PDB file of C-alpha atoms in Angstrom:
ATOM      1  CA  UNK T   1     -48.132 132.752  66.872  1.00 54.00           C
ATOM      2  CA  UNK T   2     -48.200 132.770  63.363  1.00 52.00           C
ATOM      3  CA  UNK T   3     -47.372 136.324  63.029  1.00 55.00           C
ATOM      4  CA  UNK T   4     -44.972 136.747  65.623  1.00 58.00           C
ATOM      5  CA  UNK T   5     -42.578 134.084  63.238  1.00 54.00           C
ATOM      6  CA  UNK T   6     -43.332 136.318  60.424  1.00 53.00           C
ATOM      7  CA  UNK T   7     -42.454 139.289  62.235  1.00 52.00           C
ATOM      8  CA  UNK T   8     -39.017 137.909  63.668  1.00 55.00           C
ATOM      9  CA  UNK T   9     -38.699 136.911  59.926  1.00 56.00           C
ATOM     10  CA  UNK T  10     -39.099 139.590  58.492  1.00 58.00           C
ATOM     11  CA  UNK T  11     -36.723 141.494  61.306  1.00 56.00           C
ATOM     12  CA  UNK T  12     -34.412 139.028  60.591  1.00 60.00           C
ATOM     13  CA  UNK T  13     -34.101 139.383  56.608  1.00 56.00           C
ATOM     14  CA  UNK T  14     -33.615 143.105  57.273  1.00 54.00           C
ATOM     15  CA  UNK T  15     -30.893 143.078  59.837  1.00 55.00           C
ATOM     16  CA  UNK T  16     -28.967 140.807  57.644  1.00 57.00           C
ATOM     17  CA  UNK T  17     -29.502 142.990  54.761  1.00 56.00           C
ATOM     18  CA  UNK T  18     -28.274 146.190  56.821  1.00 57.00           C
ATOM     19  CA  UNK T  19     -25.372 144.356  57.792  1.00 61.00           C
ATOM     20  CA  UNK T  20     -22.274 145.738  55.932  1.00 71.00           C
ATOM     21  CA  UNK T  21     -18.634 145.160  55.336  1.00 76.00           C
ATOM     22  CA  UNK T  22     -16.071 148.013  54.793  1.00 85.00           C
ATOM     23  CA  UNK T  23     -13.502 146.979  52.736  1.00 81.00           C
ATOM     24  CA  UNK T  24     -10.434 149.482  52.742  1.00 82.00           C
ATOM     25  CA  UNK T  25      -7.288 148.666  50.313  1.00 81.00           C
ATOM     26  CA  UNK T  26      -3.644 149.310  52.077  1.00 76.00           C
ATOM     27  CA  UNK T  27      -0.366 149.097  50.559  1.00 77.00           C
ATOM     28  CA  UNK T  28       0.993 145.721  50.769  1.00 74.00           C
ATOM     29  CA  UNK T  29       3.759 146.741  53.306  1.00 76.00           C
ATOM     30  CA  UNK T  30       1.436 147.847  55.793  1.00 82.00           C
ATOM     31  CA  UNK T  31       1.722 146.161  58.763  1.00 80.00           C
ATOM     32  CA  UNK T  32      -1.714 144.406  59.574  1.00 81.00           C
ATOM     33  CA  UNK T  33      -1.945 141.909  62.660  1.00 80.00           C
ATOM     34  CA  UNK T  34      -5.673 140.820  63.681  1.00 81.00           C
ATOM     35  CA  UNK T  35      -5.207 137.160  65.107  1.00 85.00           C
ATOM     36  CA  UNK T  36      -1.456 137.546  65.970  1.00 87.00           C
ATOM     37  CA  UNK T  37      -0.842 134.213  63.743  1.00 90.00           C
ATOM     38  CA  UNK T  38       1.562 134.056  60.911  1.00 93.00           C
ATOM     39  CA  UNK T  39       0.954 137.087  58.376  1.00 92.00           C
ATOM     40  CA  UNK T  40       2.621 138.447  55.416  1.00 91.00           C
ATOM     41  CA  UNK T  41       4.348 140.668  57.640  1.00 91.00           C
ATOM     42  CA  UNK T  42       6.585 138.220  58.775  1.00 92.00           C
ATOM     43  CA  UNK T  43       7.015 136.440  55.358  1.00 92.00           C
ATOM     44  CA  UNK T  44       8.470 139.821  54.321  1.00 91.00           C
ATOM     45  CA  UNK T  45      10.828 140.460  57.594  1.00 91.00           C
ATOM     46  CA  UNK T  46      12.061 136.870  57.526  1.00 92.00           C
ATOM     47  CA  UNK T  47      12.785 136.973  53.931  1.00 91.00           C
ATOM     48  CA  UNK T  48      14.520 140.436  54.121  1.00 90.00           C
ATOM     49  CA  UNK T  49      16.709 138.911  56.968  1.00 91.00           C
ATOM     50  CA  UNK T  50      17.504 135.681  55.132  1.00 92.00           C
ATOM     51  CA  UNK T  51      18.333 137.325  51.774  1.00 90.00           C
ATOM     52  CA  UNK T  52      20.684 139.311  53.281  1.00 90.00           C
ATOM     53  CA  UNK T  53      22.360 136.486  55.479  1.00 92.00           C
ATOM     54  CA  UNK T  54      22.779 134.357  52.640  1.00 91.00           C
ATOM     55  CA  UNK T  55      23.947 136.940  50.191  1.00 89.00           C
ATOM     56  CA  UNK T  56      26.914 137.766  52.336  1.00 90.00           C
ATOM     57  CA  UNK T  57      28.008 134.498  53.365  1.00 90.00           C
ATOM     58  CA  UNK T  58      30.865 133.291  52.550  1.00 90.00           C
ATOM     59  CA  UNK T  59      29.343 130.001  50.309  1.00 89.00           C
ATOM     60  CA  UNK T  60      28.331 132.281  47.383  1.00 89.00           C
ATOM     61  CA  UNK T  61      31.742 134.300  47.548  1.00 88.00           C
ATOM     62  CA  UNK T  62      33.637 131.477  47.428  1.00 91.00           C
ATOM     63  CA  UNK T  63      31.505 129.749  45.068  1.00 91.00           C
ATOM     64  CA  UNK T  64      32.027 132.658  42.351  1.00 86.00           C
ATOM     65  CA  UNK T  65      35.976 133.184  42.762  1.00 87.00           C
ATOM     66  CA  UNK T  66      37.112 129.087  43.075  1.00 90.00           C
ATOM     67  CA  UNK T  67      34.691 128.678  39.254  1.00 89.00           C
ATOM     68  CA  UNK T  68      35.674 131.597  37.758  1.00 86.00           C
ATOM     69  CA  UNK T  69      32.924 133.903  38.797  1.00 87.00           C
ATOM     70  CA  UNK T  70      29.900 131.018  38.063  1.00 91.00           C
ATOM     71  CA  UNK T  71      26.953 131.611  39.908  1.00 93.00           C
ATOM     72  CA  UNK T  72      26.153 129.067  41.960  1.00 94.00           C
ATOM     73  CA  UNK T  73      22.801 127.150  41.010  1.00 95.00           C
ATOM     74  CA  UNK T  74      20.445 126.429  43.988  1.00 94.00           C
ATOM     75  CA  UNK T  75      17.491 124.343  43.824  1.00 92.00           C
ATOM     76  CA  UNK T  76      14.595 124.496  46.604  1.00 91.00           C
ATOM     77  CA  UNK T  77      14.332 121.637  48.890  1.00 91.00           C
ATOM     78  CA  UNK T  78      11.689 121.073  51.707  1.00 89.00           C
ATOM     79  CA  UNK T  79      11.158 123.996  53.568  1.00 91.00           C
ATOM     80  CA  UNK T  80       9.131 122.538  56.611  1.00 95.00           C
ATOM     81  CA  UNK T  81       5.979 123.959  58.585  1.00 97.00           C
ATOM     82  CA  UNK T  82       6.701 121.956  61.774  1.00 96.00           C
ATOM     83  CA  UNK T  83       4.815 125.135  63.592  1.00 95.00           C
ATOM     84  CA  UNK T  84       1.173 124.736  65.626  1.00 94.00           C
ATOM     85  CA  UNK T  85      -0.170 126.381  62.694  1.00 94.00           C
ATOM     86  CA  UNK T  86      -1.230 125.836  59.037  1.00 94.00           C
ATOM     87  CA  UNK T  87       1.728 128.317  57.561  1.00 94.00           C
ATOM     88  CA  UNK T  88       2.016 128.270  53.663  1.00 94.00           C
ATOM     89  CA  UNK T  89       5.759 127.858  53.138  1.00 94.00           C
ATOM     90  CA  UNK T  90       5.566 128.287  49.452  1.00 92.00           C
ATOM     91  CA  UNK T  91       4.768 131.627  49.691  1.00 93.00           C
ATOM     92  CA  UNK T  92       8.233 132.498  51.752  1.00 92.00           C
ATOM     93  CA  UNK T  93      10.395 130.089  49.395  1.00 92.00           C
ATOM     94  CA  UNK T  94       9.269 131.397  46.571  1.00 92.00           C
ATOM     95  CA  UNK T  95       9.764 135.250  47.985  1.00 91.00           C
ATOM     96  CA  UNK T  96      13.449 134.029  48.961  1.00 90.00           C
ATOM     97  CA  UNK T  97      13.845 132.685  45.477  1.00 90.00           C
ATOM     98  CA  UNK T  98      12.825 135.649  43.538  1.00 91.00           C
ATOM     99  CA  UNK T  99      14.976 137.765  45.734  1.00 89.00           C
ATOM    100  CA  UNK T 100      18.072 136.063  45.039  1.00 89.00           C
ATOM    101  CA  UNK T 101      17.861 135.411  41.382  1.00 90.00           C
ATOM    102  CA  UNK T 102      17.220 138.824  41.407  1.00 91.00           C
ATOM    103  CA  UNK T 103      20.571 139.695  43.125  1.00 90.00           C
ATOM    104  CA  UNK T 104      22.675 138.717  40.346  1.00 91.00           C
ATOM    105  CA  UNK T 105      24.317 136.185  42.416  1.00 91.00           C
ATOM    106  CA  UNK T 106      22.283 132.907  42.187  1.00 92.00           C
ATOM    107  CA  UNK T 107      20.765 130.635  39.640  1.00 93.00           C
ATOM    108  CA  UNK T 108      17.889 128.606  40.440  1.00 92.00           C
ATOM    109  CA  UNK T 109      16.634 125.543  39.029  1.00 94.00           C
ATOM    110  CA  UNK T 110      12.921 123.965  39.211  1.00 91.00           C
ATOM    111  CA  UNK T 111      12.490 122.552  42.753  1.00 89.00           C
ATOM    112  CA  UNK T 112      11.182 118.756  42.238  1.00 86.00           C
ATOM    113  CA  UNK T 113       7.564 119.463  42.639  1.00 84.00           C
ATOM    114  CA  UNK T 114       8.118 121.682  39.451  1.00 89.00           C
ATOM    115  CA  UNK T 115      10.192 119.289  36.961  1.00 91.00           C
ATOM    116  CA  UNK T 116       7.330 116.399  36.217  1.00 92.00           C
ATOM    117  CA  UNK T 117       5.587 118.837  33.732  1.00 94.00           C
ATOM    118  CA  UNK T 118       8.488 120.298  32.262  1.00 95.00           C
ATOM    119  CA  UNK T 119       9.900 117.047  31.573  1.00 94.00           C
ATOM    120  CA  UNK T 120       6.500 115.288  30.320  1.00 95.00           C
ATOM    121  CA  UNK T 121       6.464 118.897  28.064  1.00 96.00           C
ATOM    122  CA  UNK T 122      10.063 117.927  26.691  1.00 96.00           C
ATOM    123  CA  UNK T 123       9.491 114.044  25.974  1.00 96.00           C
ATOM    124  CA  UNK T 124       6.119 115.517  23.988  1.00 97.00           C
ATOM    125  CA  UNK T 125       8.309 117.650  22.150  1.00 97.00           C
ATOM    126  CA  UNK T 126      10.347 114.761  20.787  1.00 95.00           C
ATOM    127  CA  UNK T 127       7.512 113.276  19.222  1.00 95.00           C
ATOM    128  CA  UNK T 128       5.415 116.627  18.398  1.00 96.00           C
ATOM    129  CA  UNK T 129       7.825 119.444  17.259  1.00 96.00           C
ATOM    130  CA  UNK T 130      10.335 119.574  14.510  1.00 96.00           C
ATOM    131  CA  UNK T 131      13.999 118.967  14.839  1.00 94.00           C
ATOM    132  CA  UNK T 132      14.742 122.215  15.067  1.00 96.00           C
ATOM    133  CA  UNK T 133      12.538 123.114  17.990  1.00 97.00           C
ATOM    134  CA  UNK T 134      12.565 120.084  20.157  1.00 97.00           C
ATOM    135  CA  UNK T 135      14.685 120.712  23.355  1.00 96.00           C
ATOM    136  CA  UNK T 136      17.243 118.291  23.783  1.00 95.00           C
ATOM    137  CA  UNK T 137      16.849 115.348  26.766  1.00 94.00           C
ATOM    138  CA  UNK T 138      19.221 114.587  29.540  1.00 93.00           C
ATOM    139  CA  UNK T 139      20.336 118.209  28.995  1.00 94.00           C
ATOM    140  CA  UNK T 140      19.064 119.840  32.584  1.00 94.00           C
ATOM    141  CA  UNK T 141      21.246 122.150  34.729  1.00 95.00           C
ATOM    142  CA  UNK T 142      22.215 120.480  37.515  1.00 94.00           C
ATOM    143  CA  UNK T 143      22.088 122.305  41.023  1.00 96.00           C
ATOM    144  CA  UNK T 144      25.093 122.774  43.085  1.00 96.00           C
ATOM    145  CA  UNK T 145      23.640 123.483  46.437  1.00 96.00           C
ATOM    146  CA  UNK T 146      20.119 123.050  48.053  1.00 95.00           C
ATOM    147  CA  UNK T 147      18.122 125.469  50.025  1.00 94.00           C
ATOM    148  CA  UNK T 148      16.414 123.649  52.709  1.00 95.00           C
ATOM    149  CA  UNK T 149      14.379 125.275  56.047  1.00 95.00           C
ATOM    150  CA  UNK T 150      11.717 125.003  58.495  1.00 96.00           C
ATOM    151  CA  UNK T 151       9.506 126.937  60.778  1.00 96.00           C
ATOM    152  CA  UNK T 152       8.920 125.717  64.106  1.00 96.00           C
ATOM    153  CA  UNK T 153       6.771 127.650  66.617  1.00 96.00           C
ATOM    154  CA  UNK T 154       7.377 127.867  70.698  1.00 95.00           C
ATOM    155  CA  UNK T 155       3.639 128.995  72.945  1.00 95.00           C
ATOM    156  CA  UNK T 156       3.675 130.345  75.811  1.00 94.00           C
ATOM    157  CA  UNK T 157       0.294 131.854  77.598  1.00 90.00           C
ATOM    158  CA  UNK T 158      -1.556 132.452  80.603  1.00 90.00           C
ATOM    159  CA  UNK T 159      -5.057 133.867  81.368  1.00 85.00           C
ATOM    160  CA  UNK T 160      -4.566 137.575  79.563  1.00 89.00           C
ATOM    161  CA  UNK T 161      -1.537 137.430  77.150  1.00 93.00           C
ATOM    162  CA  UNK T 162      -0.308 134.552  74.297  1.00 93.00           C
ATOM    163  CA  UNK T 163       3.290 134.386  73.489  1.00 95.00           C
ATOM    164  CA  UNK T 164       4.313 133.634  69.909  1.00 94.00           C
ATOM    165  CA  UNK T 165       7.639 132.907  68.682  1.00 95.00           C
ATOM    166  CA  UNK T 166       8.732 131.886  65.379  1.00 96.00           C
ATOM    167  CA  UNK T 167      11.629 130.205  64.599  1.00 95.00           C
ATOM    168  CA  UNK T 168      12.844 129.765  61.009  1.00 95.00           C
ATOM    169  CA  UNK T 169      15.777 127.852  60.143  1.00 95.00           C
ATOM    170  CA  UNK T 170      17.530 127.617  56.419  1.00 95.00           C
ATOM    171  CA  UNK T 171      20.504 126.136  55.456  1.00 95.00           C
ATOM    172  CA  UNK T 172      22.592 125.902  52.057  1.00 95.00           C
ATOM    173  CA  UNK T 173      23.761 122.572  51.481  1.00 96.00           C
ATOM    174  CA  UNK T 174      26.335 121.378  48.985  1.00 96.00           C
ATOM    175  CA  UNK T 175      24.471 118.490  47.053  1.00 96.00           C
ATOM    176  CA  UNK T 176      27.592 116.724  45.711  1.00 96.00           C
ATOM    177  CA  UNK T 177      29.432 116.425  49.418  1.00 96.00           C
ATOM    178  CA  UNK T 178      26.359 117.317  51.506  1.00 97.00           C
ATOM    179  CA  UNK T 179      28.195 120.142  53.555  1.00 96.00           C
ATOM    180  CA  UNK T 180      25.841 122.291  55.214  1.00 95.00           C
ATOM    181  CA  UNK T 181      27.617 125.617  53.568  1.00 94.00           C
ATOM    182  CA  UNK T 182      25.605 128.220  55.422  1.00 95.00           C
ATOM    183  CA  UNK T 183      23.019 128.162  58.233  1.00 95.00           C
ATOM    184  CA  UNK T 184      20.853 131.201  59.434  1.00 93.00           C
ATOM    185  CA  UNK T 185      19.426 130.197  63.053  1.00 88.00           C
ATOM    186  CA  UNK T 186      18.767 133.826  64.067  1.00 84.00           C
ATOM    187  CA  UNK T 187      15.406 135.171  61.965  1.00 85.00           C
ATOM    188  CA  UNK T 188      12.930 134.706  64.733  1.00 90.00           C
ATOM    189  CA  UNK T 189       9.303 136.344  65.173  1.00 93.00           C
ATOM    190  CA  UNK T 190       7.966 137.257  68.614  1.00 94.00           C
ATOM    191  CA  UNK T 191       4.480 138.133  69.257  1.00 93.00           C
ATOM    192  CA  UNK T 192       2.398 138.998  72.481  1.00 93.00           C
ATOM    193  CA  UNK T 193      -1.199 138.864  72.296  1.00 92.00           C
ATOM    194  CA  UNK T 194      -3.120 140.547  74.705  1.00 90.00           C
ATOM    195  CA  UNK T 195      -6.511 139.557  75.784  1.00 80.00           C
ATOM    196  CA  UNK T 196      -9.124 142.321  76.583  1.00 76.00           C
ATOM    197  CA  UNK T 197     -11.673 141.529  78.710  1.00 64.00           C
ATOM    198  CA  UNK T 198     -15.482 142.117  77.644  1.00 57.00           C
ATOM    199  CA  UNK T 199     -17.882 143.297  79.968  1.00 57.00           C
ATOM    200  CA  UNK T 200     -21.441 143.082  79.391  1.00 52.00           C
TER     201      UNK T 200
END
């Protein structure tokens, strides 16, 4: 009995230590779906789509030519995961962010999860660094719109196939009147997972 444990033992140890993983580096814009849940695939096509809607609507034109071509500044709001699935939204904001800065058209300021330890950083300085160097208090930029959004999922399945669709909502909203300035409704994900059937 004995030996037939240290047999399957020793079978064991050496069919773990066969077993392998192939790891094989893409370019992060290939398209890679394995569970047919929310990838980076559709960070990067919702972004694309929401960059572009909110670069051409009319809120930042009219922003620049009523202030005498000012950029508008923006500041990040909650952008919601009210999907059936744990969906990091930080990773889209903060792709929508950099792409706008980055059009020349927007300014951003620290979202509110971002300010406490820039502003425990300046009330150090005060007391730490010389005159010269201490940034000044109750000197922030103050944001004239907010970018809000949320992600909200609809199921649909039967025996062989899953339906997925994403819905992701954003909105620009003027902070000082609370106008809702511009709205994209229309970025949506569909997905249809097929089930193949194992036979043993």
């Amino acid at each position: 009995m004995k030996k037939s444990f240290l047999v399957f033992g020793i079978l064991s140890v050496f069919l773990i230590s066969c077993a392998t993983s192939k790891v094989e580096r893409v370019s992060p814009d290939t398209q890679v779906d394995l569970s047919g849940y929310w990838n980076d695939t559709d960070v990067r096509i919702v972004a694309n789509e929401l960059i572009e809607s909110c670069l051409e609507s009319k809120a930042i034109s009219q922003f620049s030519t009523n202030h005498k071509g000012k950029k508008p500044v923006v500041i990040v709001g909650s952008f919601k995961n009210m999907s059936d699935e744990h969906i990091d939204t930080v990773i889209l904001t903060k792709k929508l962010e950099a792409a706008l800065i980055n059009s020349g058209k927007i300014d951003f300021v620290s979202a509110a999860s971002e300010r406490a330890e820039i502003r425990q950083e300046r009330l150090e300085q005060q007391d730490n660094a010389s005159e010269e160097t201490a940034k000044a208090l109750r000197n922030e930029t103050g944001a004239d719109f907010m970018l809000q959004g949320s992600i909200r999922t609809i199921v649909d399945s039967d025996s062989k196939n899953t339906t997925r669709t994403y819905f992701i909502n954003a909105e620009l909203i003027d902070i000082e009147t609370t106008k809702k300035l511009w709205m994209d409704t229309n970025s949506s994900i569909k997905k249809i997972i097929k089930r193949s059937s194992t036979r043993f």
